Structures are given as structure tokens and as C-alpha cells.
Amino acid sequence: MTERADIRISWEMPATPSGLAGRVERFMGPGKRRSESAVELGGGALCALLLAAGVWASGAVEGWSAAQLAVVALIGLDLVGGVLTNSTNAAKRWYHRAAPGARRARLLFVAAHLAHLAAMGLVVLSGDWLWMAGNAALLAVGAVGVEFAPLHLRRPVSMVVLTAAVTVNLFWLDVPPQLAWFAPLFFLKLVVCHLVPEAPLERARDV
């Protein structure tokens, strides 16, 4: 089949500055276009407002302490923003570049989010160890499964992991309805958006 002339895959990354500015740029993905940033900021704001409105309407906020409210707010913002950021071409180019240690960096990024499970389980769910251990196991098995799957199978494998994790959380790792958003966004961000090496597609005429 003839390749499409109106689309190209671009793995080219611009140089990044030294110091804190460079570290932030690399964390988010170097070379992000204004259009990507606009969708990320605008879409993130919309989704965060919808999430906040839903949690507020549930009435759960009235029974939460300041610490619980802070944990829910920070994790909610991180997951919403992380889904969008890790989906951009800039992030795909950076985290899936051909470089020594790239796989280790991806898995460390995922492992760092065990802190989310600890904060949610200990602070918000009052020490629900079954919920924390269950989701930690799902994350570990799922991340390794996606990362070490054959390249052409990583996307469907990630969907298996996401679907299984959400289903397990719905039926066996129960949380209050106002927190039902956590598992879908958590596994979407890490297993699908971060670990799947999708090609950075661009319209050829924009280059």
C-alpha cells in the first residue's frame, strides 16, 4: 500500500536548556507545539472542572478533612493533566526515544505513582490495605506486561490491562461512588498514555 503523503512521523526533538527549565521541559516533553499546549490546558481545565463538580455534587466534601480534600484535589489534577500530557507527540517522542535507560525511566515513572495509591488508601480511604495492595499488583503486572510485550501488541495489551483494572475496581476493590473516577484515570494515564509507544504523527504540510 502506498504511504500517505499528507502524514509523516517525526521523532526529531529540539535541544533543551540546562537547569530547572530544561528538566521541566524534558519531563513534559520537549518541543511541544502551541496547539498541543492549548488542548492540554483547555481540555485539562474542562475535565478538572467536571471532576470537581461531580465530587462536590456527591456531598462527599462535607465529610472530608482538609487533608483528605487536599489529596483528592491534587491527585485528581495530576491524573487529568497526566492523561493529556502523556498523550502528546512531545511526550511520546521523549519517553519513547531510542536512548539507553528509556525503558527504566518509563517504569520508574510508573512506580513513582505508587505514592498516589498510598496517599489515597491511607488518607482518603482510612487505611484500606486491600485496595492499595490490589491496585499496586494490578499496576505492577500491567506495566511489565505492556512494557515487555512485542511492539505491535503493546496497544491492545494496554487496553486489556486498563479494562481488567477498571473491572476489578468496580467489583472487588470497591470505593465510594465519588472516587470511582480514580482507577480509570490512574490506569489510563500510566498503562495506556505513558507506556504505549505511539508514533508522533504530523500533517506533512505543517512541517
PDB file of C-alpha atoms in Angstrom:
ATOM      1  CA  MET A   1       0.000   0.000   0.000  1.00  0.00           C
ATOM      2  CA  THR A   2       1.209   3.496  -0.824  1.00  0.00           C
ATOM      3  CA  GLU A   3       2.118   5.614   2.182  1.00  0.00           C
ATOM      4  CA  ARG A   4       0.006   8.680   2.848  1.00  0.00           C
ATOM      5  CA  ALA A   5       1.717  11.785   1.557  1.00  0.00           C
ATOM      6  CA  ASP A   6      -0.185  14.105   3.913  1.00  0.00           C
ATOM      7  CA  ILE A   7       1.113  12.478   7.121  1.00  0.00           C
ATOM      8  CA  ARG A   8       4.591  11.968   8.481  1.00  0.00           C
ATOM      9  CA  ILE A   9       6.094  10.558  11.672  1.00  0.00           C
ATOM     10  CA  SER A  10       8.543  12.888  13.384  1.00  0.00           C
ATOM     11  CA  TRP A  11      10.877  11.722  16.159  1.00  0.00           C
ATOM     12  CA  GLU A  12      13.001  14.875  15.982  1.00  0.00           C
ATOM     13  CA  MET A  13      13.472  16.635  19.313  1.00  0.00           C
ATOM     14  CA  PRO A  14      14.823  20.136  19.836  1.00  0.00           C
ATOM     15  CA  ALA A  15      17.676  20.818  22.220  1.00  0.00           C
ATOM     16  CA  THR A  16      16.601  21.666  25.757  1.00  0.00           C
ATOM     17  CA  PRO A  17      18.143  24.250  28.096  1.00  0.00           C
ATOM     18  CA  SER A  18      20.176  23.303  31.137  1.00  0.00           C
ATOM     19  CA  GLY A  19      18.972  23.689  34.697  1.00  0.00           C
ATOM     20  CA  LEU A  20      15.455  23.584  36.068  1.00  0.00           C
ATOM     21  CA  ALA A  21      13.820  24.906  32.886  1.00  0.00           C
ATOM     22  CA  GLY A  22      15.338  22.072  30.891  1.00  0.00           C
ATOM     23  CA  ARG A  23      14.289  19.433  33.401  1.00  0.00           C
ATOM     24  CA  VAL A  24      10.711  20.683  33.356  1.00  0.00           C
ATOM     25  CA  GLU A  25      10.670  20.749  29.554  1.00  0.00           C
ATOM     26  CA  ARG A  26      12.003  17.208  29.351  1.00  0.00           C
ATOM     27  CA  PHE A  27       9.518  15.998  31.936  1.00  0.00           C
ATOM     28  CA  MET A  28       6.617  17.408  29.916  1.00  0.00           C
ATOM     29  CA  GLY A  29       8.130  16.554  26.524  1.00  0.00           C
ATOM     30  CA  PRO A  30      10.495  18.843  24.578  1.00  0.00           C
ATOM     31  CA  GLY A  31       9.239  20.670  21.521  1.00  0.00           C
ATOM     32  CA  LYS A  32       5.579  20.797  22.445  1.00  0.00           C
ATOM     33  CA  ARG A  33       3.549  22.806  19.943  1.00  0.00           C
ATOM     34  CA  ARG A  34       1.266  25.626  20.967  1.00  0.00           C
ATOM     35  CA  SER A  35      -1.726  23.649  19.739  1.00  0.00           C
ATOM     36  CA  GLU A  36      -0.755  20.727  21.982  1.00  0.00           C
ATOM     37  CA  SER A  37      -0.384  23.061  24.951  1.00  0.00           C
ATOM     38  CA  ALA A  38      -3.739  24.670  24.174  1.00  0.00           C
ATOM     39  CA  VAL A  39      -5.561  21.326  24.150  1.00  0.00           C
ATOM     40  CA  GLU A  40      -3.679  20.222  27.248  1.00  0.00           C
ATOM     41  CA  LEU A  41      -4.501  23.371  29.228  1.00  0.00           C
ATOM     42  CA  GLY A  42      -8.008  23.952  27.934  1.00  0.00           C
ATOM     43  CA  GLY A  43      -9.026  20.308  27.973  1.00  0.00           C
ATOM     44  CA  GLY A  44      -7.409  19.786  31.343  1.00  0.00           C
ATOM     45  CA  ALA A  45      -9.281  22.722  32.830  1.00  0.00           C
ATOM     46  CA  LEU A  46     -12.592  21.467  31.434  1.00  0.00           C
ATOM     47  CA  CYS A  47     -12.099  17.908  32.699  1.00  0.00           C
ATOM     48  CA  ALA A  48     -10.848  19.091  36.088  1.00  0.00           C
ATOM     49  CA  LEU A  49     -13.919  21.321  36.494  1.00  0.00           C
ATOM     50  CA  LEU A  50     -16.225  18.448  35.549  1.00  0.00           C
ATOM     51  CA  LEU A  51     -14.492  16.166  38.030  1.00  0.00           C
ATOM     52  CA  ALA A  52     -14.631  18.777  40.780  1.00  0.00           C
ATOM     53  CA  ALA A  53     -18.302  19.463  40.083  1.00  0.00           C
ATOM     54  CA  GLY A  54     -19.122  15.772  40.260  1.00  0.00           C
ATOM     55  CA  VAL A  55     -17.284  15.253  43.542  1.00  0.00           C
ATOM     56  CA  TRP A  56     -18.878  18.389  45.010  1.00  0.00           C
ATOM     57  CA  ALA A  57     -22.372  17.323  43.909  1.00  0.00           C
ATOM     58  CA  SER A  58     -21.892  13.965  45.639  1.00  0.00           C
ATOM     59  CA  GLY A  59     -21.762  15.726  49.003  1.00  0.00           C
ATOM     60  CA  ALA A  60     -18.580  13.877  49.993  1.00  0.00           C
ATOM     61  CA  VAL A  61     -16.665  17.087  50.573  1.00  0.00           C
ATOM     62  CA  GLU A  62     -18.699  17.849  53.696  1.00  0.00           C
ATOM     63  CA  GLY A  63     -17.391  14.727  55.414  1.00  0.00           C
ATOM     64  CA  TRP A  64     -13.742  15.037  54.347  1.00  0.00           C
ATOM     65  CA  SER A  65     -10.970  16.556  56.413  1.00  0.00           C
ATOM     66  CA  ALA A  66      -8.685  19.205  54.958  1.00  0.00           C
ATOM     67  CA  ALA A  67      -6.026  16.545  54.354  1.00  0.00           C
ATOM     68  CA  GLN A  68      -8.446  14.266  52.518  1.00  0.00           C
ATOM     69  CA  LEU A  69      -9.709  17.124  50.387  1.00  0.00           C
ATOM     70  CA  ALA A  70      -6.143  18.155  49.521  1.00  0.00           C
ATOM     71  CA  VAL A  71      -5.164  14.612  48.500  1.00  0.00           C
ATOM     72  CA  VAL A  72      -8.244  14.185  46.294  1.00  0.00           C
ATOM     73  CA  ALA A  73      -7.743  17.584  44.654  1.00  0.00           C
ATOM     74  CA  LEU A  74      -4.029  17.092  43.962  1.00  0.00           C
ATOM     75  CA  ILE A  75      -4.411  13.539  42.658  1.00  0.00           C
ATOM     76  CA  GLY A  76      -7.395  14.493  40.524  1.00  0.00           C
ATOM     77  CA  LEU A  77      -5.473  17.347  38.907  1.00  0.00           C
ATOM     78  CA  ASP A  78      -2.413  15.158  38.377  1.00  0.00           C
ATOM     79  CA  LEU A  79      -4.355  12.339  36.724  1.00  0.00           C
ATOM     80  CA  VAL A  80      -6.387  14.606  34.454  1.00  0.00           C
ATOM     81  CA  GLY A  81      -3.294  16.566  33.428  1.00  0.00           C
ATOM     82  CA  GLY A  82      -1.213  13.408  33.104  1.00  0.00           C
ATOM     83  CA  VAL A  83      -3.630  11.730  30.712  1.00  0.00           C
ATOM     84  CA  LEU A  84      -3.407  14.713  28.377  1.00  0.00           C
ATOM     85  CA  THR A  85       0.320  15.422  28.764  1.00  0.00           C
ATOM     86  CA  ASN A  86       1.366  11.822  28.174  1.00  0.00           C
ATOM     87  CA  SER A  87      -0.786  11.680  25.044  1.00  0.00           C
ATOM     88  CA  THR A  88       1.036  14.488  23.231  1.00  0.00           C
ATOM     89  CA  ASN A  89       3.519  13.969  20.428  1.00  0.00           C
ATOM     90  CA  ALA A  90       6.128  15.760  22.530  1.00  0.00           C
ATOM     91  CA  ALA A  91       5.774  13.266  25.387  1.00  0.00           C
ATOM     92  CA  LYS A  92       5.748  10.264  23.044  1.00  0.00           C
ATOM     93  CA  ARG A  93       8.951  11.454  21.373  1.00  0.00           C
ATOM     94  CA  TRP A  94      10.718  11.957  24.695  1.00  0.00           C
ATOM     95  CA  TYR A  95       9.649   8.956  26.723  1.00  0.00           C
ATOM     96  CA  HIS A  96       9.908   6.510  23.817  1.00  0.00           C
ATOM     97  CA  ARG A  97      13.119   7.827  22.292  1.00  0.00           C
ATOM     98  CA  ALA A  98      15.865   5.394  21.322  1.00  0.00           C
ATOM     99  CA  ALA A  99      18.164   6.046  24.283  1.00  0.00           C
ATOM    100  CA  PRO A 100      19.850   3.931  26.950  1.00  0.00           C
ATOM    101  CA  GLY A 101      17.742   3.790  30.066  1.00  0.00           C
ATOM    102  CA  ALA A 102      14.496   4.923  28.400  1.00  0.00           C
ATOM    103  CA  ARG A 103      12.658   1.752  29.445  1.00  0.00           C
ATOM    104  CA  ARG A 104      13.941   2.075  33.005  1.00  0.00           C
ATOM    105  CA  ALA A 105      12.817   5.712  33.090  1.00  0.00           C
ATOM    106  CA  ARG A 106       9.305   4.759  31.951  1.00  0.00           C
ATOM    107  CA  LEU A 107       8.965   2.048  34.579  1.00  0.00           C
ATOM    108  CA  LEU A 108      10.325   4.339  37.299  1.00  0.00           C
ATOM    109  CA  PHE A 109       7.765   6.948  36.282  1.00  0.00           C
ATOM    110  CA  VAL A 110       5.025   4.364  36.716  1.00  0.00           C
ATOM    111  CA  ALA A 111       6.456   3.106  40.017  1.00  0.00           C
ATOM    112  CA  ALA A 112       6.520   6.641  41.410  1.00  0.00           C
ATOM    113  CA  HIS A 113       2.733   6.651  41.208  1.00  0.00           C
ATOM    114  CA  LEU A 114       2.527   4.059  43.969  1.00  0.00           C
ATOM    115  CA  ALA A 115       2.595   7.202  46.109  1.00  0.00           C
ATOM    116  CA  HIS A 116      -0.837   8.039  44.687  1.00  0.00           C
ATOM    117  CA  LEU A 117      -2.172   4.695  45.886  1.00  0.00           C
ATOM    118  CA  ALA A 118      -0.606   5.181  49.313  1.00  0.00           C
ATOM    119  CA  ALA A 119      -1.995   8.696  49.722  1.00  0.00           C
ATOM    120  CA  MET A 120      -5.458   7.737  48.544  1.00  0.00           C
ATOM    121  CA  GLY A 121      -5.571   4.496  50.522  1.00  0.00           C
ATOM    122  CA  LEU A 122      -4.115   5.799  53.780  1.00  0.00           C
ATOM    123  CA  VAL A 123      -5.559   9.300  53.910  1.00  0.00           C
ATOM    124  CA  VAL A 124      -8.813   9.222  51.960  1.00  0.00           C
ATOM    125  CA  LEU A 125      -9.850   5.573  52.394  1.00  0.00           C
ATOM    126  CA  SER A 126      -8.695   5.394  56.032  1.00  0.00           C
ATOM    127  CA  GLY A 127      -6.103   2.664  55.576  1.00  0.00           C
ATOM    128  CA  ASP A 128      -7.724   0.351  53.039  1.00  0.00           C
ATOM    129  CA  TRP A 129      -4.766  -2.017  52.575  1.00  0.00           C
ATOM    130  CA  LEU A 130      -6.661  -4.422  50.323  1.00  0.00           C
ATOM    131  CA  TRP A 131      -7.438  -1.599  47.897  1.00  0.00           C
ATOM    132  CA  MET A 132      -3.839  -0.375  47.924  1.00  0.00           C
ATOM    133  CA  ALA A 133      -2.285  -3.828  47.526  1.00  0.00           C
ATOM    134  CA  GLY A 134      -4.745  -4.867  44.845  1.00  0.00           C
ATOM    135  CA  ASN A 135      -4.153  -1.804  42.715  1.00  0.00           C
ATOM    136  CA  ALA A 136      -0.395  -1.938  43.272  1.00  0.00           C
ATOM    137  CA  ALA A 137      -0.383  -5.531  41.993  1.00  0.00           C
ATOM    138  CA  LEU A 138      -2.538  -4.598  39.005  1.00  0.00           C
ATOM    139  CA  LEU A 139      -0.215  -1.715  38.193  1.00  0.00           C
ATOM    140  CA  ALA A 140       2.981  -3.754  38.515  1.00  0.00           C
ATOM    141  CA  VAL A 141       1.744  -6.706  36.458  1.00  0.00           C
ATOM    142  CA  GLY A 142       0.097  -4.445  33.900  1.00  0.00           C
ATOM    143  CA  ALA A 143       3.102  -2.157  33.441  1.00  0.00           C
ATOM    144  CA  VAL A 144       5.515  -5.068  32.975  1.00  0.00           C
ATOM    145  CA  GLY A 145       3.063  -6.770  30.634  1.00  0.00           C
ATOM    146  CA  VAL A 146       2.786  -3.718  28.394  1.00  0.00           C
ATOM    147  CA  GLU A 147       6.456  -2.737  28.502  1.00  0.00           C
ATOM    148  CA  PHE A 148       7.736  -6.199  27.587  1.00  0.00           C
ATOM    149  CA  ALA A 149       5.027  -7.131  25.095  1.00  0.00           C
ATOM    150  CA  PRO A 150       6.024  -7.283  21.407  1.00  0.00           C
ATOM    151  CA  LEU A 151       5.891  -3.798  19.936  1.00  0.00           C
ATOM    152  CA  HIS A 152       2.855  -4.441  17.742  1.00  0.00           C
ATOM    153  CA  LEU A 153       0.890  -5.792  20.724  1.00  0.00           C
ATOM    154  CA  ARG A 154       1.550  -3.076  23.283  1.00  0.00           C
ATOM    155  CA  ARG A 155      -1.529  -1.019  22.455  1.00  0.00           C
ATOM    156  CA  PRO A 156      -4.033  -3.904  22.692  1.00  0.00           C
ATOM    157  CA  VAL A 157      -2.249  -5.310  25.757  1.00  0.00           C
ATOM    158  CA  SER A 158      -2.579  -1.920  27.433  1.00  0.00           C
ATOM    159  CA  MET A 159      -6.313  -1.993  26.713  1.00  0.00           C
ATOM    160  CA  VAL A 160      -6.565  -5.433  28.301  1.00  0.00           C
ATOM    161  CA  VAL A 161      -4.807  -4.105  31.402  1.00  0.00           C
ATOM    162  CA  LEU A 162      -6.998  -0.994  31.566  1.00  0.00           C
ATOM    163  CA  THR A 163     -10.229  -2.947  31.130  1.00  0.00           C
ATOM    164  CA  ALA A 164      -9.210  -5.593  33.666  1.00  0.00           C
ATOM    165  CA  ALA A 165      -8.103  -2.993  36.226  1.00  0.00           C
ATOM    166  CA  VAL A 166     -11.298  -0.968  35.918  1.00  0.00           C
ATOM    167  CA  THR A 167     -13.439  -4.125  36.161  1.00  0.00           C
ATOM    168  CA  VAL A 168     -11.578  -5.387  39.254  1.00  0.00           C
ATOM    169  CA  ASN A 169     -12.019  -1.990  40.884  1.00  0.00           C
ATOM    170  CA  LEU A 170     -15.716  -1.924  40.107  1.00  0.00           C
ATOM    171  CA  PHE A 171     -16.483  -5.304  41.636  1.00  0.00           C
ATOM    172  CA  TRP A 172     -13.743  -6.269  44.094  1.00  0.00           C
ATOM    173  CA  LEU A 173     -11.833  -3.142  45.150  1.00  0.00           C
ATOM    174  CA  ASP A 174     -14.829  -1.024  45.943  1.00  0.00           C
ATOM    175  CA  VAL A 175     -14.609   2.671  46.798  1.00  0.00           C
ATOM    176  CA  PRO A 176     -17.308   5.298  47.421  1.00  0.00           C
ATOM    177  CA  PRO A 177     -19.043   6.447  44.203  1.00  0.00           C
ATOM    178  CA  GLN A 178     -17.410   9.881  44.420  1.00  0.00           C
ATOM    179  CA  LEU A 179     -13.991   8.199  43.986  1.00  0.00           C
ATOM    180  CA  ALA A 180     -14.973   5.837  41.169  1.00  0.00           C
ATOM    181  CA  TRP A 181     -13.034   8.038  38.718  1.00  0.00           C
ATOM    182  CA  PHE A 182      -9.676   7.195  40.275  1.00  0.00           C
ATOM    183  CA  ALA A 183      -8.980   3.761  38.788  1.00  0.00           C
ATOM    184  CA  PRO A 184      -9.978   4.590  35.180  1.00  0.00           C
ATOM    185  CA  LEU A 185      -7.863   7.759  35.106  1.00  0.00           C
ATOM    186  CA  PHE A 186      -4.962   6.192  37.034  1.00  0.00           C
ATOM    187  CA  PHE A 187      -4.544   3.223  34.705  1.00  0.00           C
ATOM    188  CA  LEU A 188      -5.358   5.260  31.590  1.00  0.00           C
ATOM    189  CA  LYS A 189      -2.565   7.715  32.384  1.00  0.00           C
ATOM    190  CA  LEU A 190       0.105   5.169  33.231  1.00  0.00           C
ATOM    191  CA  VAL A 191      -0.584   1.995  31.272  1.00  0.00           C
ATOM    192  CA  VAL A 192      -2.073   3.448  28.091  1.00  0.00           C
ATOM    193  CA  CYS A 193      -0.954   7.058  27.702  1.00  0.00           C
ATOM    194  CA  HIS A 194       2.554   6.693  29.153  1.00  0.00           C
ATOM    195  CA  LEU A 195       3.702   3.199  28.229  1.00  0.00           C
ATOM    196  CA  VAL A 196       2.306   2.754  24.711  1.00  0.00           C
ATOM    197  CA  PRO A 197       4.882   3.938  22.115  1.00  0.00           C
ATOM    198  CA  GLU A 198       2.546   5.570  19.619  1.00  0.00           C
ATOM    199  CA  ALA A 199       4.069   7.314  16.620  1.00  0.00           C
ATOM    200  CA  PRO A 200       4.216  11.139  16.783  1.00  0.00           C
ATOM    201  CA  LEU A 201       2.060  11.914  13.760  1.00  0.00           C
ATOM    202  CA  GLU A 202       2.112  15.287  11.991  1.00  0.00           C
ATOM    203  CA  ARG A 203       0.487  16.679   8.899  1.00  0.00           C
ATOM    204  CA  ALA A 204       3.172  16.884   6.245  1.00  0.00           C
ATOM    205  CA  ARG A 205       2.211  20.371   5.138  1.00  0.00           C
ATOM    206  CA  ASP A 206       2.617  21.709   8.692  1.00  0.00           C
ATOM    207  CA  VAL A 207       6.318  20.766   8.754  1.00  0.00           C
TER     208      VAL A 207
END
